[in-house]
Amino acid sequence: MDLFAAASIVTAAQQTGLFRELLAAPQAASAFAEKLGLDRRAATLVLDALVTLDLASREGDFYEASPQLRSWLRPWVGGNDPRPHLWEHTVAFLRSGEPRAHMDGTPAEREASYRAGVAWLGEHFEPFARELAGKLAQAPARVLDVGCGSGVWSLAIAERSPTTHVTGQDFPQVLESFTARAQQLDLGERVATIPGDMHAVELPAGAFDLVVIANVLRLETPERAASLLARLARAVAPGGALLVVDALAGGTPERERARALYALNLALRTRAGRVHSPAEFASWLAAAGLGAVETIALGGRTGPMGAVGALLARR
Ligand SMILES: C[S@@+](CC[C@H](N)C(=O)[O-])C[C@H]1O[C@@H](n2cnc3c(N)ncnc32)[C@H](O)[C@@H]1O
């Protein structure tokens, strides 16, 4: 792919409103041109290019948004959506090193940032979560999901196993997404919640067969990530395990690219957020007193979410 062409076409479609109109309804190139004040021939050429990038589809003379574009631009409900202009901040970031948003701020800032976005994250992670649930050797009876968001990872485990009970831990307003998803999946009777800051809430010692922490440690400095894992290890029952899901995948050019893009994406919207290495995670798990670490590879999909992988450490 010609990267400069793709970048320019996407930027042009974003800035002229073409993406917005593509999402609104299927339309002919002439209708897009008239509504947005564009040249008709140029609009046709750019729309055809968007089709080749899998961002639009064409039926006769009519163009509409592809499922991929719809998914990426689906608005976050009820809160700040940092995504549309995040990548546009790259030039300013390169010059200043300053992020555009602070999604790793105080507990109150984190709650406000995530309450709107976690349902969207849940949709994106769902195929990976179902795959991971299928790869776990045993169905755990008591699961704690820390920074659970929509609960996509732990609820996928409960979906497969009728004896699994899930406790979701997150900020109160974010837990609304967890409870809603559990109800949608008909799992409402098998969930409980622990609201609050994961660094401070009381977690019952040795009470869970599986503690999950998915896509959360990247918001923490190495010191805080290590101390949080030590805290979570104490909640694991003897014989139980701690499961870390994060931007851990690598080893193929596509996954290395996904990891690098994710690291930049995180830097554009956090102050201290970091993509930690698998070796760092393994050393923190060992320091937390957990045993051998098993790596679980997930999915072949590329894109920023394609960097996701898992580590399982037993107590
Ligand atoms: C990137 S989201 C991941 C959500 C979910 N685990 C997933 O993989 O889709 C990070 C989650 O961590 C939660 N979180 C961040 N800091 C937290 C804290 N100090 N205490 C509790 N939850 C926190 C956020 O509210 C958010 O739900």
Coordinates of C-alpha atoms and ligand atoms in Angstrom, one line a residue:
M1 CA 0.0 0.0 0.0
D2 CA 1.2 3.5 -0.7
L3 CA 1.2 4.9 2.8
F4 CA 1.3 8.6 1.8
A5 CA -1.7 8.0 -0.4
A6 CA -3.7 6.2 2.3
A7 CA -2.8 8.8 5.0
S8 CA -3.8 11.7 2.7
I9 CA -7.1 10.1 1.6
V10 CA -8.1 9.3 5.2
T11 CA -7.2 12.8 6.3
A12 CA -9.1 14.3 3.5
A13 CA -12.2 12.2 4.1
Q14 CA -12.1 13.1 7.8
Q15 CA -11.6 16.9 7.3
T16 CA -14.1 17.4 4.5
G17 CA -16.9 15.5 6.3
L18 CA -16.9 12.6 3.8
F19 CA -16.6 10.1 6.6
R20 CA -19.6 11.7 8.5
E21 CA -21.8 11.6 5.3
L22 CA -20.7 8.0 4.5
L23 CA -22.0 7.0 7.9
A24 CA -25.3 8.9 7.5
A25 CA -26.7 7.0 4.5
P26 CA -25.7 5.4 1.1
Q27 CA -25.4 8.2 -1.4
A28 CA -24.1 8.8 -4.9
A29 CA -20.8 10.7 -5.4
S30 CA -22.8 13.7 -6.8
A31 CA -24.8 13.9 -3.6
F32 CA -21.7 13.9 -1.4
A33 CA -20.2 16.6 -3.6
E34 CA -23.3 18.8 -3.4
K35 CA -23.7 18.5 0.3
L36 CA -20.1 19.0 1.2
G37 CA -19.2 21.5 -1.5
L38 CA -16.7 19.2 -3.2
D39 CA -15.7 18.7 -6.8
R40 CA -17.8 15.8 -8.2
R41 CA -15.0 14.1 -10.1
A42 CA -12.6 14.4 -7.2
A43 CA -15.3 13.1 -4.8
T44 CA -15.8 10.0 -7.0
L45 CA -12.0 9.3 -7.2
V46 CA -11.6 9.6 -3.4
L47 CA -14.7 7.5 -2.7
D48 CA -13.3 4.8 -5.0
A49 CA -10.0 4.9 -3.2
L50 CA -11.8 4.6 0.1
V51 CA -13.5 1.4 -1.2
T52 CA -10.0 -0.1 -2.0
L53 CA -9.0 0.7 1.6
D54 CA -12.0 -1.2 3.0
L55 CA -13.4 2.0 4.5
A56 CA -16.4 2.2 2.1
S57 CA -18.4 -0.1 -0.1
R58 CA -20.0 0.6 -3.5
E59 CA -23.3 -0.7 -4.8
G60 CA -24.0 0.7 -8.3
D61 CA -23.6 4.5 -8.0
F62 CA -24.1 4.5 -4.2
Y63 CA -21.3 4.5 -1.6
E64 CA -21.6 3.8 2.1
A65 CA -19.4 3.2 5.1
S66 CA -17.8 -0.2 5.5
P67 CA -18.4 -2.1 8.8
Q68 CA -14.7 -1.4 9.6
L69 CA -15.3 2.4 9.3
R70 CA -18.6 2.2 11.2
S71 CA -16.9 0.4 14.0
W72 CA -14.0 2.8 14.3
L73 CA -16.2 5.9 14.2
R74 CA -19.0 4.6 16.3
P75 CA -19.4 7.5 18.9
W76 CA -18.7 6.8 22.5
V77 CA -21.9 7.2 24.4
G78 CA -22.1 9.8 27.1
G79 CA -18.6 11.1 27.4
N80 CA -15.4 12.5 26.0
D81 CA -14.3 10.7 22.8
P82 CA -10.6 11.3 22.2
R83 CA -10.4 9.1 19.1
P84 CA -11.3 11.2 16.0
H85 CA -8.6 13.8 16.5
L86 CA -6.0 11.7 18.3
W87 CA -3.8 10.9 15.4
E88 CA -4.0 14.5 14.1
H89 CA -2.2 15.4 17.3
T90 CA 0.9 13.4 16.2
V91 CA 2.6 16.5 14.7
A92 CA 2.2 18.5 17.9
F93 CA 3.2 15.5 20.0
L94 CA 6.4 15.0 18.0
R95 CA 7.3 18.6 18.7
S96 CA 6.2 18.9 22.3
G97 CA 6.0 15.3 23.7
E98 CA 2.7 16.4 25.2
P99 CA -0.3 14.1 24.9
R100 CA -3.7 15.4 23.7
A101 CA -5.7 13.7 26.5
H102 CA -4.9 12.4 30.0
M103 CA -6.7 9.1 30.3
D104 CA -4.3 8.0 33.0
G105 CA -5.0 10.9 35.3
T106 CA -6.6 11.0 38.8
P107 CA -9.2 8.3 39.6
A108 CA -11.9 10.9 38.8
E109 CA -10.3 11.7 35.4
R110 CA -9.9 8.0 34.6
E111 CA -13.6 7.3 35.5
A112 CA -14.7 10.2 33.3
S113 CA -12.5 9.0 30.4
Y114 CA -13.5 5.3 30.5
R115 CA -17.2 5.3 31.4
A116 CA -18.1 6.1 27.8
G117 CA -15.5 4.0 26.0
V118 CA -15.5 0.6 27.6
A119 CA -18.6 -0.7 25.8
W120 CA -16.8 0.1 22.5
L121 CA -13.6 -1.6 23.7
G122 CA -15.7 -4.6 24.7
E123 CA -17.0 -4.9 21.1
H124 CA -13.5 -4.8 19.7
F125 CA -12.0 -7.3 22.2
E126 CA -14.9 -9.7 22.0
P127 CA -13.5 -12.1 19.5
F128 CA -10.1 -12.2 21.3
A129 CA -11.9 -12.7 24.7
R130 CA -13.9 -15.6 23.4
E131 CA -10.7 -17.2 21.9
L132 CA -8.9 -16.8 25.2
A133 CA -11.8 -18.2 27.2
G134 CA -11.6 -21.3 24.9
K135 CA -7.9 -21.7 25.5
L136 CA -8.0 -21.8 29.3
A137 CA -7.5 -25.4 30.5
Q138 CA -9.9 -25.2 33.5
A139 CA -13.1 -23.3 34.0
P140 CA -12.5 -21.2 37.2
A141 CA -15.3 -21.0 39.7
R142 CA -14.5 -17.6 41.2
V143 CA -13.2 -14.9 38.8
L144 CA -12.1 -11.4 39.8
D145 CA -11.8 -9.0 36.8
V146 CA -9.8 -5.8 37.8
G147 CA -10.4 -2.7 35.8
C148 CA -13.0 -4.8 34.1
G149 CA -14.6 -2.1 31.9
S150 CA -17.4 -4.0 30.1
G151 CA -16.1 -7.2 31.6
V152 CA -15.6 -8.6 28.1
W153 CA -12.7 -11.0 29.2
S154 CA -14.2 -12.4 32.3
L155 CA -17.8 -12.6 31.0
A156 CA -16.5 -14.6 28.0
I157 CA -15.2 -17.2 30.6
A158 CA -18.6 -17.2 32.4
E159 CA -20.4 -17.7 29.1
R160 CA -18.6 -21.0 28.6
S161 CA -18.9 -22.3 32.1
P162 CA -22.3 -22.3 34.0
T163 CA -20.5 -22.6 37.4
T164 CA -18.3 -19.5 37.0
H165 CA -19.1 -16.4 39.1
V166 CA -17.5 -13.1 38.2
T167 CA -16.7 -10.1 40.4
G168 CA -16.1 -7.0 38.3
Q169 CA -13.8 -4.3 39.8
D170 CA -13.8 -0.8 38.4
F171 CA -15.0 2.8 39.1
P172 CA -18.8 3.0 39.9
Q173 CA -19.8 4.7 36.6
V174 CA -17.7 2.2 34.5
L175 CA -19.3 -0.7 36.3
E176 CA -22.6 0.2 34.7
S177 CA -21.2 -1.1 31.5
F178 CA -20.1 -4.4 33.2
T179 CA -23.6 -4.9 34.7
A180 CA -25.3 -4.1 31.4
R181 CA -23.2 -6.5 29.5
A182 CA -23.7 -9.3 32.1
Q183 CA -27.4 -8.8 31.8
Q184 CA -27.3 -8.8 27.9
L185 CA -25.5 -12.1 28.1
D186 CA -28.0 -13.5 30.6
L187 CA -25.3 -13.7 33.3
G188 CA -26.8 -11.1 35.7
E189 CA -27.3 -13.7 38.4
R190 CA -23.7 -14.7 38.4
V191 CA -21.9 -11.3 38.8
A192 CA -21.0 -9.0 41.7
T193 CA -19.0 -5.8 41.8
I194 CA -16.3 -4.1 43.9
P195 CA -16.5 -0.4 43.0
G196 CA -13.5 1.9 43.6
D197 CA -9.8 2.5 42.9
M198 CA -8.0 -0.8 42.2
H199 CA -5.0 0.5 44.2
A200 CA -7.0 1.1 47.3
V201 CA -10.1 -1.1 47.5
E202 CA -10.1 -4.1 49.8
L203 CA -9.7 -7.4 47.9
P204 CA -10.5 -10.6 49.8
A205 CA -7.3 -12.6 50.3
G206 CA -7.0 -15.9 48.5
A207 CA -10.6 -15.7 47.4
F208 CA -10.4 -16.1 43.6
D209 CA -9.5 -19.0 41.3
L210 CA -8.6 -16.6 38.5
V211 CA -7.8 -12.9 38.8
V212 CA -7.9 -11.1 35.4
I213 CA -6.3 -7.8 34.6
A214 CA -6.9 -6.8 31.0
N215 CA -5.5 -3.7 29.2
V216 CA -5.1 -1.8 32.4
L217 CA -1.4 -2.1 33.4
R218 CA -0.4 0.0 30.4
L219 CA -1.9 3.0 32.3
E220 CA 0.6 2.5 35.1
T221 CA 4.3 3.2 35.6
P222 CA 6.5 0.1 36.1
E223 CA 6.5 0.7 39.9
R224 CA 2.8 1.0 40.2
A225 CA 2.2 -2.0 37.8
A226 CA 4.5 -4.2 39.9
S227 CA 2.9 -3.2 43.2
L228 CA -0.6 -3.7 41.7
L229 CA 0.3 -7.2 40.5
A230 CA 1.6 -8.0 44.0
R231 CA -1.7 -6.8 45.5
L232 CA -3.7 -8.9 43.0
A233 CA -1.5 -12.0 43.6
R234 CA -2.7 -12.0 47.2
A235 CA -6.3 -12.3 46.1
V236 CA -5.5 -15.5 44.1
A237 CA -6.5 -18.8 45.9
P238 CA -3.8 -21.5 46.3
G239 CA -3.7 -23.4 43.0
G240 CA -5.4 -20.4 41.2
A241 CA -3.9 -18.1 38.6
L242 CA -3.4 -14.5 37.6
L243 CA -4.2 -13.7 33.9
V244 CA -2.6 -10.6 32.4
V245 CA -4.0 -9.4 29.0
D246 CA -2.2 -6.6 27.4
A247 CA -0.4 -5.4 24.2
L248 CA 1.9 -8.4 24.5
A249 CA 1.9 -9.9 21.1
G250 CA 4.8 -9.6 18.8
G251 CA 7.0 -11.8 16.6
T252 CA 5.5 -11.1 13.2
P253 CA 5.9 -7.8 11.3
E254 CA 2.1 -7.2 11.5
R255 CA 2.0 -7.6 15.3
E256 CA 5.2 -5.6 15.9
R257 CA 3.6 -2.8 13.8
A258 CA 0.4 -3.1 15.9
R259 CA 2.4 -2.9 19.1
A260 CA 4.4 0.2 17.9
L261 CA 1.2 1.9 16.7
Y262 CA -0.5 1.1 20.0
A263 CA 2.5 2.5 22.0
L264 CA 2.2 5.8 20.0
N265 CA -1.6 5.8 20.4
L266 CA -1.2 5.5 24.1
A267 CA 1.4 8.2 24.3
L268 CA -1.0 10.6 22.5
R269 CA -3.6 10.2 25.2
T270 CA -1.8 9.5 28.5
R271 CA 1.1 11.1 30.5
A272 CA 2.7 8.0 31.9
G273 CA 1.1 5.2 29.9
R274 CA 3.6 2.6 28.5
V275 CA 3.5 -0.6 26.6
H276 CA 5.4 -2.8 29.0
S277 CA 7.5 -5.7 27.6
P278 CA 6.6 -9.4 28.2
A279 CA 9.9 -9.7 30.2
E280 CA 8.8 -6.9 32.5
F281 CA 5.5 -8.5 33.2
A282 CA 7.2 -11.9 33.8
S283 CA 9.6 -10.3 36.4
W284 CA 6.7 -8.5 38.2
L285 CA 4.7 -11.8 38.3
A286 CA 7.7 -13.6 39.7
A287 CA 8.3 -10.9 42.3
A288 CA 4.6 -11.2 43.3
G289 CA 5.4 -14.8 44.3
L290 CA 3.6 -16.4 41.3
G291 CA 5.0 -19.5 39.5
A292 CA 5.9 -20.2 35.9
V293 CA 4.4 -17.9 33.3
E294 CA 2.5 -19.4 30.4
T295 CA 2.2 -17.2 27.2
I296 CA -1.1 -17.4 25.4
A297 CA -1.1 -16.1 21.8
L298 CA -4.3 -14.6 20.5
G299 CA -5.8 -14.1 17.1
G300 CA -4.3 -13.3 13.7
R301 CA -5.9 -10.0 13.2
T302 CA -3.9 -6.9 12.6
G303 CA -4.7 -3.2 13.5
P304 CA -4.1 -1.6 16.9
M305 CA -6.1 -4.2 18.7
G306 CA -4.1 -7.0 17.0
A307 CA -1.2 -6.5 19.5
V308 CA -3.2 -8.2 22.3
G309 CA -1.8 -11.3 24.0
A310 CA -2.0 -13.0 27.5
L311 CA 0.2 -14.3 30.3
L312 CA -1.0 -16.8 32.8
A313 CA 0.9 -17.2 36.1
R314 CA -0.1 -19.8 38.7
R315 CA 0.0 -19.5 42.5
Ligands
LIG1 C1 -8.4 0.2 28.6 S1 -9.7 -0.1 29.8 C2 -9.8 -1.9 29.8 C3 -11.2 -2.4 30.1 C4 -11.4 -3.9 30.0 N1 -10.5 -4.6 31.0 C5 -11.1 -4.3 28.6 O1 -10.0 -5.0 28.4 O2 -11.9 -4.0 27.7 C6 -9.0 0.3 31.3 C7 -10.0 0.1 32.5 O3 -9.3 0.2 33.7 C8 -10.1 1.0 34.6 N2 -9.2 1.6 35.5 C9 -8.2 2.5 35.3 N3 -7.6 2.9 36.4 C10 -8.3 2.3 37.4 C11 -8.2 2.4 38.8 N4 -7.3 3.1 39.5 N5 -9.1 1.6 39.6 C12 -10.1 0.9 39.0 N6 -10.2 0.8 37.6 C13 -9.3 1.5 36.9 C14 -10.8 1.9 33.7 O4 -11.9 2.5 34.3 C15 -11.1 1.0 32.5 O5 -12.3 0.4 32.6

